[in-house]
Tab-separated table of C-alpha atoms in Angstrom:
chain	number	residue	atom	x	y	z
A	87	UNK	CA	-11.126	-2.297	45.388
A	88	UNK	CA	-10.498	0.778	43.272
A	89	UNK	CA	-10.437	1.145	39.548
A	90	UNK	CA	-7.804	3.666	39.429
A	91	UNK	CA	-7.015	4.293	35.633
A	92	UNK	CA	-9.059	2.836	32.463
A	93	UNK	CA	-9.257	3.729	29.047
A	94	UNK	CA	-9.945	1.583	25.753
A	95	UNK	CA	-10.025	2.158	22.062
A	96	UNK	CA	-9.045	0.663	18.745
A	97	UNK	CA	-5.300	0.361	17.528
A	98	UNK	CA	-3.605	-0.474	14.204
A	99	UNK	CA	-7.185	1.754	12.075
A	100	UNK	CA	-5.354	1.678	8.878
A	101	UNK	CA	-6.692	4.097	5.810
A	102	UNK	CA	-5.674	5.268	2.888
A	103	UNK	CA	-7.500	7.814	1.113
A	104	UNK	CA	-6.928	9.096	-2.120
A	105	UNK	CA	-7.742	12.465	-3.573
A	106	UNK	CA	-7.998	12.575	-7.123
A	107	UNK	CA	-7.934	15.385	-9.413
A	108	UNK	CA	-8.476	14.132	-12.941
A	109	UNK	CA	-5.011	11.932	-13.631
A	110	UNK	CA	-3.223	13.372	-10.733
A	111	UNK	CA	-3.815	11.594	-7.561
A	112	UNK	CA	-2.869	12.127	-4.172
A	113	UNK	CA	-2.433	9.157	-1.479
A	114	UNK	CA	-2.443	9.764	2.213
A	115	UNK	CA	-1.909	6.106	4.304
A	116	UNK	CA	-2.100	6.235	8.054
A	117	UNK	CA	-2.130	3.782	10.879
A	118	UNK	CA	-4.475	5.237	13.657
A	119	UNK	CA	-4.465	4.415	17.210
A	120	UNK	CA	-7.885	5.937	19.032
A	121	UNK	CA	-8.225	6.150	22.505
A	122	UNK	CA	-10.998	6.675	25.012
A	123	UNK	CA	-10.661	8.113	28.387
A	124	UNK	CA	-14.264	9.168	30.053
A	125	UNK	CA	-17.333	7.555	31.636
A	126	UNK	CA	-17.075	4.062	31.121
A	127	UNK	CA	-16.046	2.640	34.612
A	128	UNK	CA	-19.361	0.551	34.669
A	129	UNK	CA	-18.297	-1.619	32.080
A	130	UNK	CA	-15.087	-2.422	34.176
A	131	UNK	CA	-16.830	-2.762	37.583
A	132	UNK	CA	-20.640	-4.121	37.055
A	133	UNK	CA	-20.154	-5.355	33.540
A	134	UNK	CA	-22.410	-2.735	32.458
A	135	UNK	CA	-21.745	-1.219	28.760
A	136	UNK	CA	-24.657	0.903	28.084
A	137	UNK	CA	-21.877	3.969	28.071
A	138	UNK	CA	-19.776	1.928	26.120
A	139	UNK	CA	-18.921	2.775	22.301
A	140	UNK	CA	-17.771	-0.186	20.239
A	141	UNK	CA	-14.338	-0.086	18.807
A	142	UNK	CA	-15.984	-1.190	15.879
A	143	UNK	CA	-17.930	2.296	15.682
A	144	UNK	CA	-14.646	3.717	16.532
A	145	UNK	CA	-13.223	2.674	13.034
A	146	UNK	CA	-16.177	3.375	10.932
A	147	UNK	CA	-15.777	6.745	12.474
A	148	UNK	CA	-11.884	7.186	11.090
A	149	UNK	CA	-13.486	5.398	7.732
A	150	UNK	CA	-16.174	7.671	7.309
A	151	UNK	CA	-14.103	11.082	8.547
A	152	UNK	CA	-11.690	9.805	5.841
A	153	UNK	CA	-14.522	9.509	3.293
A	154	UNK	CA	-15.273	13.356	4.234
A	155	UNK	CA	-11.879	14.924	4.252
A	156	UNK	CA	-9.675	13.489	1.937
A	157	UNK	CA	-7.060	16.243	1.537
A	158	UNK	CA	-6.655	16.896	5.435
A	159	UNK	CA	-2.993	16.298	6.030
A	160	UNK	CA	-2.455	14.253	8.949
A	161	UNK	CA	-2.631	16.462	11.454
A	162	UNK	CA	-5.654	18.252	10.430
A	163	UNK	CA	-7.111	14.366	10.092
A	164	UNK	CA	-6.596	13.096	13.557
A	165	UNK	CA	-8.051	16.705	14.615
A	166	UNK	CA	-11.279	16.059	12.762
A	167	UNK	CA	-11.701	12.323	13.939
A	168	UNK	CA	-11.095	13.624	17.737
A	169	UNK	CA	-13.869	16.203	17.303
A	170	UNK	CA	-16.646	13.703	15.399
A	171	UNK	CA	-16.287	11.418	18.626
A	172	UNK	CA	-16.392	14.177	20.991
A	173	UNK	CA	-19.281	15.726	19.281
A	174	UNK	CA	-21.356	12.242	19.009
A	175	UNK	CA	-20.404	10.998	22.785
A	176	UNK	CA	-20.842	12.762	25.584
A	177	UNK	CA	-19.488	10.423	27.841
A	178	UNK	CA	-16.056	10.878	26.180
A	179	UNK	CA	-13.993	12.980	28.678
A	180	UNK	CA	-10.660	12.933	26.343
A	181	UNK	CA	-9.523	11.703	23.142
A	182	UNK	CA	-5.903	10.350	22.561
A	183	UNK	CA	-5.140	9.490	18.893
A	184	UNK	CA	-1.603	8.322	17.186
A	185	UNK	CA	-0.815	8.124	13.622
A	186	UNK	CA	1.936	6.695	11.806
A	187	UNK	CA	2.089	7.918	7.981
A	188	UNK	CA	3.073	5.881	5.286
A	189	UNK	CA	4.709	8.495	2.962
A	190	UNK	CA	4.440	7.959	-0.671
A	191	UNK	CA	6.452	10.292	-3.148
A	192	UNK	CA	5.497	10.983	-7.041
A	193	UNK	CA	7.680	9.181	-8.866
A	194	UNK	CA	9.095	10.933	-11.831
A	195	UNK	CA	9.430	9.490	-15.262
A	196	UNK	CA	11.517	11.263	-17.912
A	197	UNK	CA	11.504	14.286	-15.952
A	198	UNK	CA	8.168	15.286	-14.943
A	199	UNK	CA	6.170	14.028	-11.956
A	200	UNK	CA	3.896	11.461	-12.726
A	201	UNK	CA	-0.042	11.104	-11.699
A	202	UNK	CA	-0.512	7.992	-10.142
A	203	UNK	CA	2.722	6.361	-9.705
A	204	UNK	CA	4.812	6.136	-6.186
A	205	UNK	CA	7.350	5.090	-4.431
A	206	UNK	CA	7.403	4.765	-0.747
A	207	UNK	CA	9.975	6.754	1.384
A	208	UNK	CA	12.801	5.606	2.606
A	209	UNK	CA	12.573	2.503	0.520
A	210	UNK	CA	14.317	-0.638	-0.011
A	211	UNK	CA	17.682	-2.114	0.310
A	212	UNK	CA	20.482	-2.601	-2.596
A	213	UNK	CA	21.440	-6.130	-2.990
A	214	UNK	CA	24.810	-7.974	-4.266
A	215	UNK	CA	25.988	-11.459	-4.082
A	216	UNK	CA	28.929	-12.753	-6.137
A	217	UNK	CA	29.764	-16.498	-6.560
A	218	UNK	CA	33.133	-17.153	-7.444
A	219	UNK	CA	35.804	-19.867	-8.311
A	220	UNK	CA	39.005	-20.593	-9.803
A	221	UNK	CA	36.714	-21.648	-13.351
A	222	UNK	CA	34.923	-18.339	-12.707
A	223	UNK	CA	32.163	-15.743	-11.069
A	224	UNK	CA	28.691	-14.791	-11.422
A	225	UNK	CA	27.920	-11.673	-10.055
A	226	UNK	CA	24.179	-10.652	-9.026
A	227	UNK	CA	22.829	-7.365	-8.290
A	228	UNK	CA	19.507	-5.825	-7.219
A	229	UNK	CA	16.844	-4.363	-4.915
A	230	UNK	CA	15.062	-5.970	-1.521
A	231	UNK	CA	11.674	-4.680	-0.020
A	232	UNK	CA	11.414	-1.699	-2.983
A	233	UNK	CA	7.999	-0.494	-2.736
A	234	UNK	CA	5.499	1.309	-5.275
A	235	UNK	CA	2.367	1.216	-6.429
A	236	UNK	CA	0.041	3.153	-8.949
A	237	UNK	CA	-3.443	4.353	-8.000
A	238	UNK	CA	-5.034	3.694	-11.554
A	239	UNK	CA	-4.530	1.541	-14.914
A	240	UNK	CA	-4.557	-1.614	-13.049
A	241	UNK	CA	-6.766	-4.583	-13.265
A	242	UNK	CA	-7.637	-8.225	-12.516
A	243	UNK	CA	-10.348	-10.058	-14.640
A	244	UNK	CA	-10.885	-13.190	-16.392
A	245	UNK	CA	-9.445	-15.458	-13.673
A	246	UNK	CA	-11.194	-18.937	-13.072
A	247	UNK	CA	-14.630	-18.713	-12.056
A	248	UNK	CA	-16.091	-21.969	-9.875
A	249	UNK	CA	-17.889	-22.253	-6.546
A	250	UNK	CA	-14.367	-21.284	-4.420
A	251	UNK	CA	-14.062	-17.750	-6.096
A	252	UNK	CA	-15.792	-14.761	-4.591
A	253	UNK	CA	-13.343	-11.711	-5.740
A	254	UNK	CA	-15.030	-10.398	-8.355
A	255	UNK	CA	-13.745	-8.612	-11.891
A	256	UNK	CA	-12.084	-5.012	-11.523
A	257	UNK	CA	-10.716	-2.928	-14.462
A	258	UNK	CA	-9.525	-0.159	-12.391
A	259	UNK	CA	-7.684	-1.082	-8.839
A	260	UNK	CA	-4.403	-0.053	-6.728
A	261	UNK	CA	-1.631	-1.897	-7.737
A	262	UNK	CA	1.060	-2.256	-5.386
A	263	UNK	CA	4.157	-4.158	-4.135
A	264	UNK	CA	7.163	-4.646	-2.467
A	265	UNK	CA	9.307	-6.042	-4.824
A	266	UNK	CA	12.682	-7.975	-4.566
A	267	UNK	CA	14.652	-8.105	-7.562
A	268	UNK	CA	17.584	-9.556	-8.259
A	269	UNK	CA	19.471	-9.356	-11.562
A	270	UNK	CA	22.108	-11.143	-13.258
A	271	UNK	CA	25.129	-9.672	-15.443
A	272	UNK	CA	26.480	-11.694	-18.051
A	273	UNK	CA	29.589	-9.126	-18.051
A	274	UNK	CA	30.023	-6.446	-15.318
A	275	UNK	CA	29.057	-2.924	-16.642
A	276	UNK	CA	31.315	-0.465	-16.867
A	277	UNK	CA	29.529	1.731	-14.112
A	278	UNK	CA	27.356	-0.367	-11.535
A	279	UNK	CA	25.759	2.295	-9.811
A	280	UNK	CA	24.326	4.094	-13.233
A	281	UNK	CA	23.404	0.778	-14.503
A	282	UNK	CA	21.696	-0.486	-11.698
A	283	UNK	CA	19.535	3.260	-11.303
A	284	UNK	CA	18.799	2.938	-14.963
A	285	UNK	CA	17.011	-0.589	-14.502
A	286	UNK	CA	15.199	0.672	-11.726
A	287	UNK	CA	14.092	3.846	-13.427
A	288	UNK	CA	13.153	1.434	-16.594
A	289	UNK	CA	11.167	-0.863	-14.007
A	290	UNK	CA	9.363	1.917	-12.649
A	291	UNK	CA	8.463	3.353	-16.060
A	292	UNK	CA	6.736	0.551	-17.456
A	293	UNK	CA	4.975	-0.228	-14.268
A	294	UNK	CA	3.694	3.507	-14.221
A	295	UNK	CA	3.161	4.027	-17.720
A	296	UNK	CA	1.264	0.865	-19.153
A	297	UNK	CA	-1.803	-0.687	-18.485
A	298	UNK	CA	-1.698	-3.902	-16.086
A	299	UNK	CA	-3.883	-6.760	-16.741
A	300	UNK	CA	-1.917	-8.336	-13.225
A	301	UNK	CA	1.238	-8.024	-11.629
A	302	UNK	CA	2.299	-11.147	-13.646
A	303	UNK	CA	1.238	-9.235	-16.916
A	304	UNK	CA	3.301	-5.939	-15.621
A	305	UNK	CA	6.325	-8.485	-14.101
A	306	UNK	CA	7.085	-9.881	-17.207
A	307	UNK	CA	6.790	-6.450	-19.143
A	308	UNK	CA	9.242	-4.871	-16.979
A	309	UNK	CA	11.783	-7.621	-17.252
A	310	UNK	CA	11.817	-7.300	-20.904
A	311	UNK	CA	12.364	-3.671	-20.945
A	312	UNK	CA	15.353	-4.095	-18.237
A	313	UNK	CA	17.089	-6.366	-20.341
A	314	UNK	CA	16.241	-4.203	-23.558
A	315	UNK	CA	17.847	-1.301	-21.926
A	316	UNK	CA	20.778	-2.492	-20.340
A	317	UNK	CA	22.683	-4.921	-22.453
A	318	UNK	CA	25.087	-6.287	-19.738
A	319	UNK	CA	22.193	-8.174	-18.666
A	320	UNK	CA	21.849	-12.022	-18.758
A	321	UNK	CA	18.601	-11.981	-16.510
A	322	UNK	CA	15.969	-10.763	-13.826
A	323	UNK	CA	13.939	-11.885	-11.339
A	324	UNK	CA	11.246	-10.931	-9.611
A	325	UNK	CA	9.647	-11.724	-6.145
A	326	UNK	CA	6.425	-9.361	-6.160
A	327	UNK	CA	3.987	-9.719	-3.578
A	328	UNK	CA	0.704	-7.697	-3.438
A	329	UNK	CA	0.125	-4.977	-1.474
A	330	UNK	CA	-3.884	-5.176	-1.168
A	331	UNK	CA	-5.815	-1.914	-0.971
A	332	UNK	CA	-9.577	-2.874	-0.484
A	333	UNK	CA	-12.142	-0.362	-0.872
A	334	UNK	CA	-13.874	0.297	1.972
A	335	UNK	CA	-17.901	0.048	2.156
A	336	UNK	CA	-19.448	3.062	3.119
A	337	UNK	CA	-23.096	2.444	2.117
A	338	UNK	CA	-24.013	1.789	5.768
A	339	UNK	CA	-23.539	5.311	6.381
A	340	UNK	CA	-24.871	6.742	3.311
A	341	UNK	CA	-21.717	7.364	1.507
A	342	UNK	CA	-20.577	6.519	-1.948
A	343	UNK	CA	-17.170	5.573	-1.968
A	344	UNK	CA	-15.821	6.487	-5.482
A	345	UNK	CA	-12.206	4.887	-5.478
A	346	UNK	CA	-11.041	7.094	-2.428
A	347	UNK	CA	-11.215	5.726	0.622
A	348	UNK	CA	-9.048	2.014	0.801
A	349	UNK	CA	-8.177	-0.518	3.697
A	350	UNK	CA	-4.408	-1.337	3.554
A	351	UNK	CA	-3.653	-5.464	3.983
A	352	UNK	CA	-0.347	-7.029	4.435
A	353	UNK	CA	-1.648	-10.210	5.167
A	354	UNK	CA	-2.480	-12.644	3.620
A	355	UNK	CA	-0.882	-11.603	0.130
A	356	UNK	CA	-0.317	-13.022	-2.973
A	357	UNK	CA	2.948	-13.617	-3.905
A	358	UNK	CA	4.274	-13.680	-7.658
A	359	UNK	CA	7.348	-14.688	-8.332
A	360	UNK	CA	9.140	-15.101	-12.297
A	361	UNK	CA	12.500	-15.097	-14.394
A	362	UNK	CA	13.094	-13.227	-17.469
A	363	UNK	CA	15.958	-14.077	-19.466
A	364	UNK	CA	17.267	-13.398	-23.088
A	365	UNK	CA	16.564	-16.339	-25.485
A	366	UNK	CA	19.762	-18.256	-27.218
């Protein structure tokens, strides 16, 4: 029997590169599929792996290339990864890379682009719910899956320390979430669209411009600010799961990761919920 076609590689290699220029940060997030074609037939036909490159090595090459090329656009970055592979391994004949980019849009606060607060392109969906009877009605509005992050000014420390804890304290981390927010109207505002936009802008301003001791801390202050900004609101509820970006350890490659290369993860994720209402 003949082996007529073969290739292998690593899929869903996720990496966030964060270029820091003082207080001005630029995130670049990619998910890559890296596939190799070459003189690897013996791994299939005779179980001989001497020419085979571990797919873990492919992932490491992506991460090292990311650390050394923080500002390249997606097109130039995949070319850089392919070049490293071709220069390192003579048994590779061709490299095929596909990359999907999550585009982070710089958020404007008070009309000025903010240095480290971002919203995801193509973001979220609006939400409306009405419960009505002859006795009255309750109207709710909100957002589902609205994703945003800030690349500094967030920490998580002084939490329970016991034999199960492995997470260290940190005072500077990426804070990101995909928010479901639902606000209940005490009375409908004159212009719901304008009021909804004002609520969102208030939430993002508090999130982006104040230090966060944790998602819980930001969530409560965001809710307080929304209630202050829009008097027609009765309460606002949040579901805000953590979207973790974990610093990648590059010390094995002689590189110091000074908060510039991260592994994006979706699961498992922390899930934080709260409702903030007006006091009587």
